[in-house]
Amino acid sequence: MELNTEEAPEEWSPGVDQ
């Protein structure tokens, strides 16, 4: 699972950029 995408899924909290 890579948490490095320009478009953050709705499941993630808004403002999460990691």
C-alpha positions as a printed NumPy array, in Angstrom:
array([[  0.   ,   0.   ,   0.   ],
       [  1.659,   3.237,  -1.131],
       [  0.57 ,   6.478,   0.511],
       [  2.134,   8.686,  -2.119],
       [ -0.529,   9.768,  -4.587],
       [ -1.527,  13.204,  -5.823],
       [ -5.22 ,  12.353,  -5.538],
       [ -5.918,  11.3  ,  -1.962],
       [ -8.842,   8.841,  -1.672],
       [-11.954,   9.963,   0.19 ],
       [-11.195,   7.394,   2.88 ],
       [ -8.162,   9.414,   3.93 ],
       [ -8.63 ,  12.479,   6.094],
       [ -8.815,  15.753,   4.142],
       [ -5.471,  17.54 ,   4.362],
       [ -3.363,  14.388,   4.608],
       [ -0.349,  14.805,   2.347],
       [  2.075,  12.034,   3.235]])
